mmCIF file of C-alpha atoms in Angstrom:
data_model
loop_
_atom_site.group_PDB
_atom_site.id
_atom_site.type_symbol
_atom_site.label_atom_id
_atom_site.label_comp_id
_atom_site.label_asym_id
_atom_site.label_seq_id
_atom_site.Cartn_x
_atom_site.Cartn_y
_atom_site.Cartn_z
ATOM 1 C CA UNK L 6 29.958 7.052 -2.759
ATOM 2 C CA UNK L 7 29.354 7.776 -6.087
ATOM 3 C CA UNK L 8 25.840 10.591 -7.174
ATOM 4 C CA UNK L 9 24.538 11.341 -10.245
ATOM 5 C CA UNK L 10 22.914 14.653 -10.897
ATOM 6 C CA UNK L 11 20.243 15.709 -13.467
ATOM 7 C CA UNK L 12 20.765 18.719 -14.161
ATOM 8 C CA UNK L 13 17.042 19.373 -15.797
ATOM 9 C CA UNK L 14 13.848 17.653 -14.280
ATOM 10 C CA UNK L 15 11.495 18.798 -17.232
ATOM 11 C CA UNK L 16 12.539 19.507 -20.776
ATOM 12 C CA UNK L 17 9.743 20.428 -22.944
ATOM 13 C CA UNK L 18 10.665 20.594 -26.883
ATOM 14 C CA UNK L 19 8.888 20.698 -30.007
ATOM 15 C CA UNK L 20 8.569 17.219 -31.707
ATOM 16 C CA UNK L 21 11.659 17.467 -34.798
ATOM 17 C CA UNK L 22 13.969 19.297 -31.961
ATOM 18 C CA UNK L 23 17.059 18.426 -31.007
ATOM 19 C CA UNK L 24 17.177 17.352 -27.347
ATOM 20 C CA UNK L 25 19.900 16.897 -24.935
ATOM 21 C CA UNK L 26 19.328 15.627 -21.067
ATOM 22 C CA UNK L 27 22.223 16.396 -19.247
ATOM 23 C CA UNK L 28 24.093 14.279 -16.661
ATOM 24 C CA UNK L 29 27.155 14.994 -14.552
ATOM 25 C CA UNK L 30 28.366 12.235 -11.812
ATOM 26 C CA UNK L 31 30.725 11.968 -9.119
ATOM 27 C CA UNK L 32 32.997 9.194 -8.644
ATOM 28 C CA UNK L 33 36.697 8.912 -6.770
ATOM 29 C CA UNK L 34 36.951 5.580 -9.002
ATOM 30 C CA UNK L 35 36.330 4.632 -12.903
ATOM 31 C CA UNK L 36 32.494 4.468 -13.211
ATOM 32 C CA UNK L 37 29.579 2.411 -15.870
ATOM 33 C CA UNK L 38 27.675 4.796 -17.039
ATOM 34 C CA UNK L 39 23.858 4.279 -17.816
ATOM 35 C CA UNK L 40 20.580 6.135 -19.298
ATOM 36 C CA UNK L 41 17.232 4.505 -18.631
ATOM 37 C CA UNK L 42 13.623 5.559 -20.143
ATOM 38 C CA UNK L 43 10.474 4.818 -18.516
ATOM 39 C CA UNK L 44 7.589 5.233 -20.912
ATOM 40 C CA UNK L 45 4.274 5.959 -19.149
ATOM 41 C CA UNK L 46 3.436 3.275 -16.541
ATOM 42 C CA UNK L 47 5.796 1.130 -17.245
ATOM 43 C CA UNK L 48 9.185 0.215 -15.490
ATOM 44 C CA UNK L 49 12.400 1.248 -16.886
ATOM 45 C CA UNK L 50 14.093 -0.102 -19.831
ATOM 46 C CA UNK L 51 18.143 0.289 -20.842
ATOM 47 C CA UNK L 52 18.626 3.001 -23.396
ATOM 48 C CA UNK L 53 22.426 2.141 -23.456
ATOM 49 C CA UNK L 54 25.488 2.054 -21.192
ATOM 50 C CA UNK L 55 29.683 3.372 -21.299
ATOM 51 C CA UNK L 56 31.599 0.743 -20.415
ATOM 52 C CA UNK L 57 34.252 1.546 -21.715
ATOM 53 C CA UNK L 58 36.524 2.128 -25.312
ATOM 54 C CA UNK L 59 34.789 5.257 -27.501
ATOM 55 C CA UNK L 60 32.880 8.037 -25.448
ATOM 56 C CA UNK L 61 30.160 7.909 -27.603
ATOM 57 C CA UNK L 62 28.005 5.676 -27.192
ATOM 58 C CA UNK L 63 24.636 4.533 -29.283
ATOM 59 C CA UNK L 64 21.556 3.460 -28.175
ATOM 60 C CA UNK L 65 17.915 2.212 -29.211
ATOM 61 C CA UNK L 66 15.491 4.490 -30.507
ATOM 62 C CA UNK L 67 18.186 6.645 -31.937
ATOM 63 C CA UNK L 68 19.700 8.050 -28.510
ATOM 64 C CA UNK L 69 23.100 8.970 -28.049
ATOM 65 C CA UNK L 70 25.396 10.020 -25.487
ATOM 66 C CA UNK L 71 29.116 11.299 -24.776
ATOM 67 C CA UNK L 72 30.912 10.474 -21.716
ATOM 68 C CA UNK L 73 33.265 13.336 -20.541
ATOM 69 C CA UNK L 74 35.591 12.245 -17.944
ATOM 70 C CA UNK L 75 37.174 15.653 -17.523
ATOM 71 C CA UNK L 76 34.068 17.380 -16.954
ATOM 72 C CA UNK L 77 32.819 14.146 -15.401
ATOM 73 C CA UNK L 78 29.215 14.332 -17.663
ATOM 74 C CA UNK L 79 27.279 11.944 -20.117
ATOM 75 C CA UNK L 80 24.655 13.970 -21.416
ATOM 76 C CA UNK L 81 22.204 12.215 -24.011
ATOM 77 C CA UNK L 82 20.895 13.301 -27.191
ATOM 78 C CA UNK L 83 19.231 12.703 -29.872
ATOM 79 C CA UNK L 84 18.878 15.085 -33.261
ATOM 80 C CA UNK L 85 15.059 14.976 -34.276
ATOM 81 C CA UNK L 86 12.102 13.874 -31.163
ATOM 82 C CA UNK L 87 9.293 12.029 -31.896
ATOM 83 C CA UNK L 88 5.794 12.681 -29.665
ATOM 84 C CA UNK L 89 6.591 8.625 -28.574
ATOM 85 C CA UNK L 90 10.037 9.799 -26.810
ATOM 86 C CA UNK L 91 7.721 11.468 -24.391
ATOM 87 C CA UNK L 92 8.870 9.896 -21.134
ATOM 88 C CA UNK L 93 11.228 10.145 -18.146
ATOM 89 C CA UNK L 94 14.882 9.211 -18.289
ATOM 90 C CA UNK L 95 17.159 8.388 -15.172
ATOM 91 C CA UNK L 96 20.981 8.475 -15.866
ATOM 92 C CA UNK L 97 22.669 5.998 -13.520
ATOM 93 C CA UNK L 98 26.373 5.176 -12.296
ATOM 94 C CA UNK L 99 28.071 2.240 -11.031
ATOM 95 C CA UNK L 100 31.488 2.421 -9.561
ATOM 96 C CA UNK L 101 34.545 -0.277 -10.630
ATOM 97 C CA UNK L 102 34.765 -2.958 -10.349
ATOM 98 C CA UNK L 103 31.280 -3.344 -9.264
ATOM 99 C CA UNK L 104 30.598 -4.581 -6.288
ATOM 100 C CA UNK L 105 27.598 -1.778 -5.108
ATOM 101 C CA UNK L 106 24.439 -1.244 -6.541
ATOM 102 C CA UNK L 107 23.333 1.395 -9.074
ATOM 103 C CA UNK L 108 22.985 5.116 -8.291
ATOM 104 C CA UNK L 109 20.312 6.976 -10.332
ATOM 105 C CA UNK L 110 19.813 10.370 -10.836
ATOM 106 C CA UNK L 111 16.311 12.052 -9.959
ATOM 107 C CA UNK L 112 14.989 11.742 -13.867
ATOM 108 C CA UNK L 113 14.396 14.364 -15.987
ATOM 109 C CA UNK L 114 10.648 14.758 -17.890
ATOM 110 C CA UNK L 115 10.802 14.726 -21.484
ATOM 111 C CA UNK L 116 7.794 16.364 -23.069
ATOM 112 C CA UNK L 117 7.289 16.457 -26.913
ATOM 113 C CA UNK L 118 5.232 18.976 -28.338
ATOM 114 C CA UNK L 119 3.181 18.170 -31.705
ATOM 115 C CA UNK P 10 6.039 -14.169 -20.540
ATOM 116 C CA UNK P 11 8.417 -11.617 -18.532
ATOM 117 C CA UNK P 12 11.569 -11.957 -17.139
ATOM 118 C CA UNK P 13 10.779 -9.992 -13.709
ATOM 119 C CA UNK P 14 7.037 -10.283 -12.246
ATOM 120 C CA UNK P 15 5.900 -8.040 -9.638
ATOM 121 C CA UNK P 16 2.723 -9.027 -7.962
ATOM 122 C CA UNK P 17 0.482 -7.372 -6.845
ATOM 123 C CA UNK P 18 0.701 -4.949 -9.685
ATOM 124 C CA UNK P 19 -1.839 -2.239 -7.423
ATOM 125 C CA UNK P 20 -2.669 -2.246 -3.866
ATOM 126 C CA UNK P 21 -4.328 0.031 -1.545
ATOM 127 C CA UNK P 22 -4.187 -0.285 2.417
ATOM 128 C CA UNK P 23 -4.862 1.245 5.388
ATOM 129 C CA UNK P 24 -2.135 2.644 7.963
ATOM 130 C CA UNK P 25 -0.776 -0.389 10.695
ATOM 131 C CA UNK P 26 -1.687 -2.935 8.051
ATOM 132 C CA UNK P 27 1.124 -5.685 6.910
ATOM 133 C CA UNK P 28 1.796 -5.569 3.329
ATOM 134 C CA UNK P 29 4.606 -7.602 1.451
ATOM 135 C CA UNK P 30 5.179 -7.255 -2.412
ATOM 136 C CA UNK P 31 6.812 -9.917 -4.640
ATOM 137 C CA UNK P 32 9.466 -10.450 -7.199
ATOM 138 C CA UNK P 33 10.025 -13.241 -8.911
ATOM 139 C CA UNK P 34 12.443 -13.699 -11.877
ATOM 140 C CA UNK P 35 13.595 -16.151 -14.394
ATOM 141 C CA UNK P 36 16.640 -14.250 -15.624
ATOM 142 C CA UNK P 37 18.950 -16.599 -13.656
ATOM 143 C CA UNK P 38 20.257 -13.271 -11.923
ATOM 144 C CA UNK P 39 22.194 -13.723 -8.141
ATOM 145 C CA UNK P 40 21.572 -10.278 -7.250
ATOM 146 C CA UNK P 41 18.116 -8.208 -7.081
ATOM 147 C CA UNK P 42 17.035 -4.986 -5.876
ATOM 148 C CA UNK P 43 14.145 -3.389 -4.078
ATOM 149 C CA UNK P 44 13.166 0.563 -5.191
ATOM 150 C CA UNK P 45 10.735 3.156 -4.606
ATOM 151 C CA UNK P 46 9.898 6.016 -6.863
ATOM 152 C CA UNK P 47 8.050 8.845 -6.012
ATOM 153 C CA UNK P 48 7.786 11.857 -7.914
ATOM 154 C CA UNK P 49 11.237 14.392 -8.289
ATOM 155 C CA UNK P 50 13.147 12.000 -6.340
ATOM 156 C CA UNK P 51 14.030 9.231 -8.738
ATOM 157 C CA UNK P 52 14.603 5.978 -7.733
ATOM 158 C CA UNK P 53 16.065 5.163 -4.166
ATOM 159 C CA UNK P 54 17.368 1.819 -3.220
ATOM 160 C CA UNK P 55 15.333 0.380 -0.232
ATOM 161 C CA UNK P 56 17.265 -2.969 0.246
ATOM 162 C CA UNK P 57 19.577 -5.252 -2.481
ATOM 163 C CA UNK P 58 20.714 -8.885 -2.256
ATOM 164 C CA UNK P 59 23.727 -10.520 -4.236
ATOM 165 C CA UNK P 60 23.254 -13.429 -3.613
ATOM 166 C CA UNK P 61 20.300 -15.664 -1.291
ATOM 167 C CA UNK P 62 22.442 -15.668 2.125
ATOM 168 C CA UNK P 63 23.394 -11.970 1.508
ATOM 169 C CA UNK P 64 21.451 -8.594 2.720
ATOM 170 C CA UNK P 65 21.912 -4.910 2.510
ATOM 171 C CA UNK P 66 20.638 -1.990 3.522
ATOM 172 C CA UNK P 67 19.710 0.901 0.744
ATOM 173 C CA UNK P 68 19.084 4.274 0.936
ATOM 174 C CA UNK P 69 15.888 4.041 2.475
ATOM 175 C CA UNK P 70 15.459 0.962 4.336
ATOM 176 C CA UNK P 71 13.451 2.142 7.529
ATOM 177 C CA UNK P 72 10.280 0.719 7.746
ATOM 178 C CA UNK P 73 10.933 -2.516 5.227
ATOM 179 C CA UNK P 74 12.222 -5.291 5.520
ATOM 180 C CA UNK P 75 13.136 -8.227 3.444
ATOM 181 C CA UNK P 76 13.592 -11.913 2.404
ATOM 182 C CA UNK P 77 15.335 -13.675 -0.224
ATOM 183 C CA UNK P 78 13.210 -16.922 0.111
ATOM 184 C CA UNK P 79 15.391 -18.322 -3.091
ATOM 185 C CA UNK P 80 17.726 -17.372 -5.885
ATOM 186 C CA UNK P 81 14.664 -16.268 -7.988
ATOM 187 C CA UNK P 82 12.310 -15.112 -5.410
ATOM 188 C CA UNK P 83 12.862 -11.330 -3.336
ATOM 189 C CA UNK P 84 10.000 -10.432 -0.928
ATOM 190 C CA UNK P 85 9.397 -6.720 0.803
ATOM 191 C CA UNK P 86 7.703 -6.063 3.389
ATOM 192 C CA UNK P 87 5.961 -2.942 5.386
ATOM 193 C CA UNK P 88 5.263 -4.764 8.709
ATOM 194 C CA UNK P 89 3.380 -1.329 9.566
ATOM 195 C CA UNK P 90 2.367 0.721 6.494
ATOM 196 C CA UNK P 91 2.188 4.612 7.188
ATOM 197 C CA UNK P 92 0.675 7.243 4.350
ATOM 198 C CA UNK P 93 4.070 7.998 3.118
ATOM 199 C CA UNK P 94 5.350 4.707 2.222
ATOM 200 C CA UNK P 95 2.485 5.213 -0.571
ATOM 201 C CA UNK P 96 4.907 5.406 -4.275
ATOM 202 C CA UNK P 97 5.632 3.013 -6.556
ATOM 203 C CA UNK P 98 7.880 0.146 -5.873
ATOM 204 C CA UNK P 99 10.225 -1.907 -8.035
ATOM 205 C CA UNK P 100 11.798 -4.848 -8.178
ATOM 206 C CA UNK P 101 15.210 -5.312 -10.490
ATOM 207 C CA UNK P 102 17.995 -8.222 -11.353
ATOM 208 C CA UNK P 103 21.037 -7.971 -12.710
ATOM 209 C CA UNK P 104 24.520 -10.316 -13.364
ATOM 210 C CA UNK P 105 26.662 -11.538 -10.758
ATOM 211 C CA UNK P 106 29.508 -11.848 -13.546
ATOM 212 C CA UNK P 107 28.790 -9.268 -15.035
ATOM 213 C CA UNK P 108 28.933 -7.138 -11.864
ATOM 214 C CA UNK P 109 28.429 -3.241 -12.696
ATOM 215 C CA UNK P 110 29.358 -3.595 -16.056
ATOM 216 C CA UNK P 111 25.690 -4.984 -16.993
ATOM 217 C CA UNK P 112 22.372 -2.959 -16.637
ATOM 218 C CA UNK P 113 19.394 -4.012 -14.236
ATOM 219 C CA UNK P 114 16.387 -5.550 -15.427
ATOM 220 C CA UNK P 115 13.186 -4.004 -14.141
ATOM 221 C CA UNK P 116 9.771 -5.625 -12.881
ATOM 222 C CA UNK P 117 6.980 -3.384 -14.413
ATOM 223 C CA UNK P 118 5.932 -2.414 -10.928
ATOM 224 C CA UNK P 119 3.179 -2.144 -7.805
ATOM 225 C CA UNK P 120 1.621 0.738 -7.255
ATOM 226 C CA UNK P 121 0.959 0.778 -3.808
ATOM 227 C CA UNK P 122 -1.185 3.379 -1.769
ATOM 228 C CA UNK P 123 -1.385 3.478 2.138
ATOM 229 C CA UNK P 124 -4.668 5.543 3.023
#
């Protein structure tokens, strides 16, 4: 069965600095990978997803992630963060062909400091 | 209008009470899910349903039951609520045809407090 590890539970960063949120997964088959964001007092919304093809995936709000099969990682990056990026970020994995539910990591709380 | 709605949005109840959380969706999706979110634990799957006649237990189903009344409705019940069921509960849906290649769409959540 698949699993997801988000290596940092909290990441503080100054405004306009770059950020990387780390995600590693474990699976014996091909996977689909997702990053979700949860703003305060809201539900989750999709930031980006990797299904196949190019390993660099671009999402909303200037975020991108890179799929690295050899390192079983899917780290999320943004070159310059804003106060409005303060939120909790969840990495999730689904196994091919997709007949099992998504498995979520425990989340990383990103705090952007002015 | 929101595609995935949850009622109630907030609920405070007492230990031992029966509680039902409801989820409705207008996305036409076959697959529906119930999760609970606790600080530091992320989202944990309680139950999921891939169609009206298919119900499956998730990671933490003990103390919960579900009912899939229609394609668009999926309810979560706590038969006898206990304080450690205090959490934020989310309903989600996804498209059966796209299977795991598509995202899940989440409702706004129900904050449940059991005293």
